[in-house]
């Protein structure tokens, strides 16, 4: 089947029909819009953006809250993460997530492996009715301090359709559905 020339002109060549749009608004001119790093990338990268910020907050390895000043490193606003720190890293972006979708935020594998930086909660979920600035909850699991200059790719995210479902209680205990015997960890490592 060939695309109608008028349809292609409206959406652009190589772009499938009915593409859902995730609209982003920059809270500061220093923020960068995310982009897909390859043609077949499932996720787009989110960057740190401390432009326009004077302080940032988090918790240290002893679970004590702190507020620190944003540092200027050669003209680039930067955030320092001590070993064990958990910090809300600003992105400088607000998302207009379409109803019926959410955005899922995942760790970047290279950053987790090479620097010990990962998401505090494993995966972040941004609901379509959240319209404030997006922050990435980053955790420094390493024994080293790490600088996060604005523009550093700190997480990857994807727009995900929501399946609507109902939660209801039941009087019947769930029964065995397969030949599985045992609970968590019973299938080995």
PDB file of N, CA, C and O in Angstrom, residues 46-103:
ATOM      1  N   UNK A  46      17.287  12.015  28.833  1.00  0.00           N
ATOM      2  CA  UNK A  46      17.040  13.219  29.618  1.00  0.00           C
ATOM      3  C   UNK A  46      18.371  13.747  30.128  1.00  0.00           C
ATOM      4  O   UNK A  46      19.225  12.968  30.558  1.00  0.00           O
ATOM      5  N   UNK A  47      18.540  15.063  30.086  1.00  0.00           N
ATOM      6  CA  UNK A  47      19.782  15.693  30.527  1.00  0.00           C
ATOM      7  C   UNK A  47      19.572  16.474  31.813  1.00  0.00           C
ATOM      8  O   UNK A  47      18.488  17.003  32.067  1.00  0.00           O
ATOM      9  N   UNK A  48      20.638  16.565  32.605  1.00  0.00           N
ATOM     10  CA  UNK A  48      20.640  17.439  33.776  1.00  0.00           C
ATOM     11  C   UNK A  48      20.596  18.882  33.293  1.00  0.00           C
ATOM     12  O   UNK A  48      21.183  19.217  32.262  1.00  0.00           O
ATOM     13  N   UNK A  49      19.915  19.739  34.041  1.00  0.00           N
ATOM     14  CA  UNK A  49      19.868  21.166  33.707  1.00  0.00           C
ATOM     15  C   UNK A  49      19.774  21.979  34.993  1.00  0.00           C
ATOM     16  O   UNK A  49      18.696  22.111  35.572  1.00  0.00           O
ATOM     17  N   UNK A  50      20.910  22.506  35.425  1.00  0.00           N
ATOM     18  CA  UNK A  50      20.944  23.337  36.631  1.00  0.00           C
ATOM     19  C   UNK A  50      20.917  24.823  36.280  1.00  0.00           C
ATOM     20  O   UNK A  50      21.086  25.666  37.156  1.00  0.00           O
ATOM     21  N   UNK A  51      20.712  25.152  34.997  1.00  0.00           N
ATOM     22  CA  UNK A  51      20.614  26.558  34.587  1.00  0.00           C
ATOM     23  C   UNK A  51      19.475  27.229  35.350  1.00  0.00           C
ATOM     24  O   UNK A  51      18.371  26.685  35.433  1.00  0.00           O
ATOM     25  N   UNK A  52      19.745  28.386  35.905  1.00  0.00           N
ATOM     26  CA  UNK A  52      18.726  29.119  36.638  1.00  0.00           C
ATOM     27  C   UNK A  52      18.511  28.631  38.059  1.00  0.00           C
ATOM     28  O   UNK A  52      17.680  29.165  38.782  1.00  0.00           O
ATOM     29  N   UNK A  53      19.224  27.607  38.476  1.00  0.00           N
ATOM     30  CA  UNK A  53      19.108  27.081  39.840  1.00  0.00           C
ATOM     31  C   UNK A  53      20.299  27.582  40.657  1.00  0.00           C
ATOM     32  O   UNK A  53      21.414  27.677  40.149  1.00  0.00           O
ATOM     33  N   UNK A  54      20.077  27.879  41.923  1.00  0.00           N
ATOM     34  CA  UNK A  54      21.188  28.285  42.788  1.00  0.00           C
ATOM     35  C   UNK A  54      21.537  27.194  43.791  1.00  0.00           C
ATOM     36  O   UNK A  54      22.659  27.095  44.252  1.00  0.00           O
ATOM     37  N   UNK A  55      20.549  26.340  44.120  1.00  0.00           N
ATOM     38  CA  UNK A  55      20.784  25.238  45.054  1.00  0.00           C
ATOM     39  C   UNK A  55      20.090  23.975  44.542  1.00  0.00           C
ATOM     40  O   UNK A  55      19.267  24.027  43.634  1.00  0.00           O
ATOM     41  N   UNK A  56      20.436  22.860  45.162  1.00  0.00           N
ATOM     42  CA  UNK A  56      19.775  21.587  44.899  1.00  0.00           C
ATOM     43  C   UNK A  56      19.691  20.831  46.220  1.00  0.00           C
ATOM     44  O   UNK A  56      20.402  21.146  47.174  1.00  0.00           O
ATOM     45  N   UNK A  57      18.805  19.840  46.267  1.00  0.00           N
ATOM     46  CA  UNK A  57      18.541  19.118  47.513  1.00  0.00           C
ATOM     47  C   UNK A  57      18.724  17.627  47.332  1.00  0.00           C
ATOM     48  O   UNK A  57      18.623  17.103  46.223  1.00  0.00           O
ATOM     49  N   UNK A  58      18.934  16.965  48.460  1.00  0.00           N
ATOM     50  CA  UNK A  58      19.032  15.522  48.433  1.00  0.00           C
ATOM     51  C   UNK A  58      19.240  14.959  49.822  1.00  0.00           C
ATOM     52  O   UNK A  58      19.030  15.655  50.831  1.00  0.00           O
ATOM     53  N   UNK A  59      19.659  13.703  49.857  1.00  0.00           N
ATOM     54  CA  UNK A  59      19.972  13.002  51.101  1.00  0.00           C
ATOM     55  C   UNK A  59      21.345  12.379  50.943  1.00  0.00           C
ATOM     56  O   UNK A  59      21.674  11.830  49.891  1.00  0.00           O
ATOM     57  N   UNK A  60      22.141  12.427  52.020  1.00  0.00           N
ATOM     58  CA  UNK A  60      23.478  11.832  51.950  1.00  0.00           C
ATOM     59  C   UNK A  60      23.431  10.357  52.348  1.00  0.00           C
ATOM     60  O   UNK A  60      22.353   9.814  52.640  1.00  0.00           O
ATOM     61  N   UNK A  61      24.601   9.719  52.375  1.00  0.00           N
ATOM     62  CA  UNK A  61      24.690   8.294  52.675  1.00  0.00           C
ATOM     63  C   UNK A  61      24.199   7.969  54.087  1.00  0.00           C
ATOM     64  O   UNK A  61      23.807   6.836  54.362  1.00  0.00           O
ATOM     65  N   UNK A  62      24.209   8.960  54.981  1.00  0.00           N
ATOM     66  CA  UNK A  62      23.708   8.771  56.352  1.00  0.00           C
ATOM     67  C   UNK A  62      22.228   9.113  56.475  1.00  0.00           C
ATOM     68  O   UNK A  62      21.702   9.238  57.578  1.00  0.00           O
ATOM     69  N   UNK A  63      21.565   9.298  55.336  1.00  0.00           N
ATOM     70  CA  UNK A  63      20.139   9.604  55.262  1.00  0.00           C
ATOM     71  C   UNK A  63      19.789  10.960  55.870  1.00  0.00           C
ATOM     72  O   UNK A  63      18.689  11.170  56.356  1.00  0.00           O
ATOM     73  N   UNK A  64      20.722  11.886  55.835  1.00  0.00           N
ATOM     74  CA  UNK A  64      20.501  13.247  56.329  1.00  0.00           C
ATOM     75  C   UNK A  64      20.192  14.155  55.133  1.00  0.00           C
ATOM     76  O   UNK A  64      20.918  14.134  54.138  1.00  0.00           O
ATOM     77  N   UNK A  65      19.139  14.969  55.227  1.00  0.00           N
ATOM     78  CA  UNK A  65      18.825  15.892  54.125  1.00  0.00           C
ATOM     79  C   UNK A  65      19.885  16.987  54.018  1.00  0.00           C
ATOM     80  O   UNK A  65      20.497  17.373  55.012  1.00  0.00           O
ATOM     81  N   UNK A  66      20.104  17.473  52.807  1.00  0.00           N
ATOM     82  CA  UNK A  66      21.045  18.576  52.599  1.00  0.00           C
ATOM     83  C   UNK A  66      20.563  19.480  51.481  1.00  0.00           C
ATOM     84  O   UNK A  66      19.742  19.094  50.658  1.00  0.00           O
ATOM     85  N   UNK A  67      21.092  20.693  51.470  1.00  0.00           N
ATOM     86  CA  UNK A  67      20.914  21.665  50.397  1.00  0.00           C
ATOM     87  C   UNK A  67      22.308  22.154  50.055  1.00  0.00           C
ATOM     88  O   UNK A  67      23.073  22.532  50.952  1.00  0.00           O
ATOM     89  N   UNK A  68      22.651  22.124  48.776  1.00  0.00           N
ATOM     90  CA  UNK A  68      23.977  22.562  48.341  1.00  0.00           C
ATOM     91  C   UNK A  68      23.832  23.592  47.233  1.00  0.00           C
ATOM     92  O   UNK A  68      22.823  23.631  46.532  1.00  0.00           O
ATOM     93  N   UNK A  69      24.896  24.372  47.079  1.00  0.00           N
ATOM     94  CA  UNK A  69      24.936  25.364  46.010  1.00  0.00           C
ATOM     95  C   UNK A  69      25.311  24.716  44.683  1.00  0.00           C
ATOM     96  O   UNK A  69      26.151  23.812  44.640  1.00  0.00           O
ATOM     97  N   UNK A  70      24.677  25.163  43.608  1.00  0.00           N
ATOM     98  CA  UNK A  70      25.071  24.780  42.255  1.00  0.00           C
ATOM     99  C   UNK A  70      26.408  25.469  41.978  1.00  0.00           C
ATOM    100  O   UNK A  70      26.594  26.631  42.329  1.00  0.00           O
ATOM    101  N   UNK A  71      27.357  24.755  41.392  1.00  0.00           N
ATOM    102  CA  UNK A  71      28.683  25.300  41.095  1.00  0.00           C
ATOM    103  C   UNK A  71      28.809  25.650  39.624  1.00  0.00           C
ATOM    104  O   UNK A  71      28.217  24.992  38.769  1.00  0.00           O
ATOM    105  N   UNK A  72      29.598  26.659  39.343  1.00  0.00           N
ATOM    106  CA  UNK A  72      29.899  27.054  37.971  1.00  0.00           C
ATOM    107  C   UNK A  72      31.234  26.422  37.586  1.00  0.00           C
ATOM    108  O   UNK A  72      32.268  26.752  38.154  1.00  0.00           O
ATOM    109  N   UNK A  73      31.177  25.482  36.647  1.00  0.00           N
ATOM    110  CA  UNK A  73      32.402  24.832  36.171  1.00  0.00           C
ATOM    111  C   UNK A  73      32.633  25.272  34.732  1.00  0.00           C
ATOM    112  O   UNK A  73      31.980  24.767  33.823  1.00  0.00           O
ATOM    113  N   UNK A  74      33.512  26.247  34.546  1.00  0.00           N
ATOM    114  CA  UNK A  74      33.826  26.788  33.223  1.00  0.00           C
ATOM    115  C   UNK A  74      32.572  27.284  32.506  1.00  0.00           C
ATOM    116  O   UNK A  74      32.375  27.015  31.321  1.00  0.00           O
ATOM    117  N   UNK A  75      31.689  27.961  33.249  1.00  0.00           N
ATOM    118  CA  UNK A  75      30.481  28.514  32.659  1.00  0.00           C
ATOM    119  C   UNK A  75      29.319  27.551  32.577  1.00  0.00           C
ATOM    120  O   UNK A  75      28.265  27.889  32.041  1.00  0.00           O
ATOM    121  N   UNK A  76      29.487  26.327  33.093  1.00  0.00           N
ATOM    122  CA  UNK A  76      28.421  25.319  33.049  1.00  0.00           C
ATOM    123  C   UNK A  76      27.937  25.044  34.471  1.00  0.00           C
ATOM    124  O   UNK A  76      28.707  24.563  35.305  1.00  0.00           O
ATOM    125  N   UNK A  77      26.663  25.346  34.780  1.00  0.00           N
ATOM    126  CA  UNK A  77      26.136  25.035  36.109  1.00  0.00           C
ATOM    127  C   UNK A  77      26.208  23.531  36.357  1.00  0.00           C
ATOM    128  O   UNK A  77      25.774  22.739  35.519  1.00  0.00           O
ATOM    129  N   UNK A  78      26.767  23.152  37.525  1.00  0.00           N
ATOM    130  CA  UNK A  78      27.017  21.736  37.794  1.00  0.00           C
ATOM    131  C   UNK A  78      26.617  21.359  39.217  1.00  0.00           C
ATOM    132  O   UNK A  78      26.655  22.182  40.127  1.00  0.00           O
ATOM    133  N   UNK A  79      26.251  20.098  39.366  1.00  0.00           N
ATOM    134  CA  UNK A  79      25.827  19.529  40.644  1.00  0.00           C
ATOM    135  C   UNK A  79      26.844  18.475  41.049  1.00  0.00           C
ATOM    136  O   UNK A  79      27.281  17.674  40.219  1.00  0.00           O
ATOM    137  N   UNK A  80      27.214  18.482  42.331  1.00  0.00           N
ATOM    138  CA  UNK A  80      28.164  17.486  42.830  1.00  0.00           C
ATOM    139  C   UNK A  80      27.424  16.434  43.641  1.00  0.00           C
ATOM    140  O   UNK A  80      26.600  16.754  44.500  1.00  0.00           O
ATOM    141  N   UNK A  81      27.730  15.160  43.346  1.00  0.00           N
ATOM    142  CA  UNK A  81      27.152  14.046  44.095  1.00  0.00           C
ATOM    143  C   UNK A  81      28.265  13.336  44.848  1.00  0.00           C
ATOM    144  O   UNK A  81      29.156  12.745  44.244  1.00  0.00           O
ATOM    145  N   UNK A  82      28.206  13.388  46.176  1.00  0.00           N
ATOM    146  CA  UNK A  82      29.141  12.624  46.995  1.00  0.00           C
ATOM    147  C   UNK A  82      28.746  11.158  46.955  1.00  0.00           C
ATOM    148  O   UNK A  82      27.616  10.810  46.582  1.00  0.00           O
ATOM    149  N   UNK A  83      29.651  10.288  47.368  1.00  0.00           N
ATOM    150  CA  UNK A  83      29.358   8.856  47.442  1.00  0.00           C
ATOM    151  C   UNK A  83      28.120   8.639  48.314  1.00  0.00           C
ATOM    152  O   UNK A  83      28.010   9.200  49.403  1.00  0.00           O
ATOM    153  N   UNK A  84      27.166   7.878  47.811  1.00  0.00           N
ATOM    154  CA  UNK A  84      25.958   7.552  48.553  1.00  0.00           C
ATOM    155  C   UNK A  84      24.850   8.583  48.472  1.00  0.00           C
ATOM    156  O   UNK A  84      23.758   8.345  48.975  1.00  0.00           O
ATOM    157  N   UNK A  85      25.108   9.741  47.861  1.00  0.00           N
ATOM    158  CA  UNK A  85      24.076  10.780  47.743  1.00  0.00           C
ATOM    159  C   UNK A  85      22.895  10.316  46.898  1.00  0.00           C
ATOM    160  O   UNK A  85      23.055   9.568  45.930  1.00  0.00           O
ATOM    161  N   UNK A  86      21.711  10.829  47.260  1.00  0.00           N
ATOM    162  CA  UNK A  86      20.482  10.668  46.485  1.00  0.00           C
ATOM    163  C   UNK A  86      19.967  12.072  46.239  1.00  0.00           C
ATOM    164  O   UNK A  86      19.659  12.794  47.187  1.00  0.00           O
ATOM    165  N   UNK A  87      19.868  12.469  44.964  1.00  0.00           N
ATOM    166  CA  UNK A  87      19.575  13.859  44.617  1.00  0.00           C
ATOM    167  C   UNK A  87      18.476  13.937  43.563  1.00  0.00           C
ATOM    168  O   UNK A  87      18.415  13.126  42.644  1.00  0.00           O
ATOM    169  N   UNK A  88      17.634  14.966  43.702  1.00  0.00           N
ATOM    170  CA  UNK A  88      16.651  15.301  42.673  1.00  0.00           C
ATOM    171  C   UNK A  88      17.366  16.175  41.647  1.00  0.00           C
ATOM    172  O   UNK A  88      17.584  17.362  41.884  1.00  0.00           O
ATOM    173  N   UNK A  89      17.725  15.598  40.495  1.00  0.00           N
ATOM    174  CA  UNK A  89      18.443  16.333  39.451  1.00  0.00           C
ATOM    175  C   UNK A  89      17.421  16.995  38.527  1.00  0.00           C
ATOM    176  O   UNK A  89      16.587  16.312  37.922  1.00  0.00           O
ATOM    177  N   UNK A  90      17.464  18.323  38.398  1.00  0.00           N
ATOM    178  CA  UNK A  90      16.508  19.002  37.521  1.00  0.00           C
ATOM    179  C   UNK A  90      16.822  18.753  36.046  1.00  0.00           C
ATOM    180  O   UNK A  90      17.984  18.571  35.664  1.00  0.00           O
ATOM    181  N   UNK A  91      15.771  18.746  35.222  1.00  0.00           N
ATOM    182  CA  UNK A  91      15.943  18.586  33.770  1.00  0.00           C
ATOM    183  C   UNK A  91      15.642  19.875  33.012  1.00  0.00           C
ATOM    184  O   UNK A  91      15.957  19.971  31.831  1.00  0.00           O
ATOM    185  N   UNK A  92      14.994  20.830  33.680  1.00  0.00           N
ATOM    186  CA  UNK A  92      14.608  22.064  32.992  1.00  0.00           C
ATOM    187  C   UNK A  92      13.461  21.865  32.019  1.00  0.00           C
ATOM    188  O   UNK A  92      13.241  22.691  31.144  1.00  0.00           O
ATOM    189  N   UNK A  93      12.709  20.775  32.188  1.00  0.00           N
ATOM    190  CA  UNK A  93      11.614  20.453  31.264  1.00  0.00           C
ATOM    191  C   UNK A  93      10.317  20.177  32.010  1.00  0.00           C
ATOM    192  O   UNK A  93      10.322  19.578  33.090  1.00  0.00           O
ATOM    193  N   UNK A  94       9.210  20.594  31.392  1.00  0.00           N
ATOM    194  CA  UNK A  94       7.874  20.174  31.798  1.00  0.00           C
ATOM    195  C   UNK A  94       7.304  19.398  30.624  1.00  0.00           C
ATOM    196  O   UNK A  94       7.513  19.766  29.474  1.00  0.00           O
ATOM    197  N   UNK A  95       6.580  18.324  30.919  1.00  0.00           N
ATOM    198  CA  UNK A  95       6.029  17.467  29.873  1.00  0.00           C
ATOM    199  C   UNK A  95       4.519  17.602  29.804  1.00  0.00           C
ATOM    200  O   UNK A  95       3.852  17.623  30.836  1.00  0.00           O
ATOM    201  N   UNK A  96       4.009  17.682  28.595  1.00  0.00           N
ATOM    202  CA  UNK A  96       2.567  17.628  28.359  1.00  0.00           C
ATOM    203  C   UNK A  96       2.290  16.219  27.840  1.00  0.00           C
ATOM    204  O   UNK A  96       2.306  15.959  26.633  1.00  0.00           O
ATOM    205  N   UNK A  97       2.092  15.309  28.781  1.00  0.00           N
ATOM    206  CA  UNK A  97       1.920  13.893  28.455  1.00  0.00           C
ATOM    207  C   UNK A  97       0.460  13.663  28.054  1.00  0.00           C
ATOM    208  O   UNK A  97      -0.451  14.033  28.794  1.00  0.00           O
ATOM    209  N   UNK A  98       0.230  13.073  26.872  1.00  0.00           N
ATOM    210  CA  UNK A  98      -1.154  12.848  26.435  1.00  0.00           C
ATOM    211  C   UNK A  98      -1.918  11.944  27.404  1.00  0.00           C
ATOM    212  O   UNK A  98      -1.344  11.027  27.994  1.00  0.00           O
ATOM    213  N   UNK A  99      -3.189  12.230  27.561  1.00  0.00           N
ATOM    214  CA  UNK A  99      -4.037  11.387  28.401  1.00  0.00           C
ATOM    215  C   UNK A  99      -4.015   9.967  27.841  1.00  0.00           C
ATOM    216  O   UNK A  99      -4.028   9.759  26.627  1.00  0.00           O
ATOM    217  N   UNK A 100      -3.956   8.988  28.726  1.00  0.00           N
ATOM    218  CA  UNK A 100      -3.884   7.590  28.297  1.00  0.00           C
ATOM    219  C   UNK A 100      -2.456   7.100  28.159  1.00  0.00           C
ATOM    220  O   UNK A 100      -2.224   5.971  27.735  1.00  0.00           O
ATOM    221  N   UNK A 101      -1.483   7.942  28.533  1.00  0.00           N
ATOM    222  CA  UNK A 101      -0.065   7.584  28.463  1.00  0.00           C
ATOM    223  C   UNK A 101       0.625   7.984  29.761  1.00  0.00           C
ATOM    224  O   UNK A 101       0.103   8.783  30.542  1.00  0.00           O
ATOM    225  N   UNK A 102       1.805   7.434  29.979  1.00  0.00           N
ATOM    226  CA  UNK A 102       2.698   7.891  31.035  1.00  0.00           C
ATOM    227  C   UNK A 102       4.105   7.877  30.449  1.00  0.00           C
ATOM    228  O   UNK A 102       4.341   7.302  29.391  1.00  0.00           O
ATOM    229  N   UNK A 103       5.021   8.524  31.144  1.00  0.00           N
ATOM    230  CA  UNK A 103       6.431   8.467  30.748  1.00  0.00           C
ATOM    231  C   UNK A 103       7.151   7.630  31.796  1.00  0.00           C
ATOM    232  O   UNK A 103       6.976   7.833  32.999  1.00  0.00           O
TER     233      UNK A 103
END
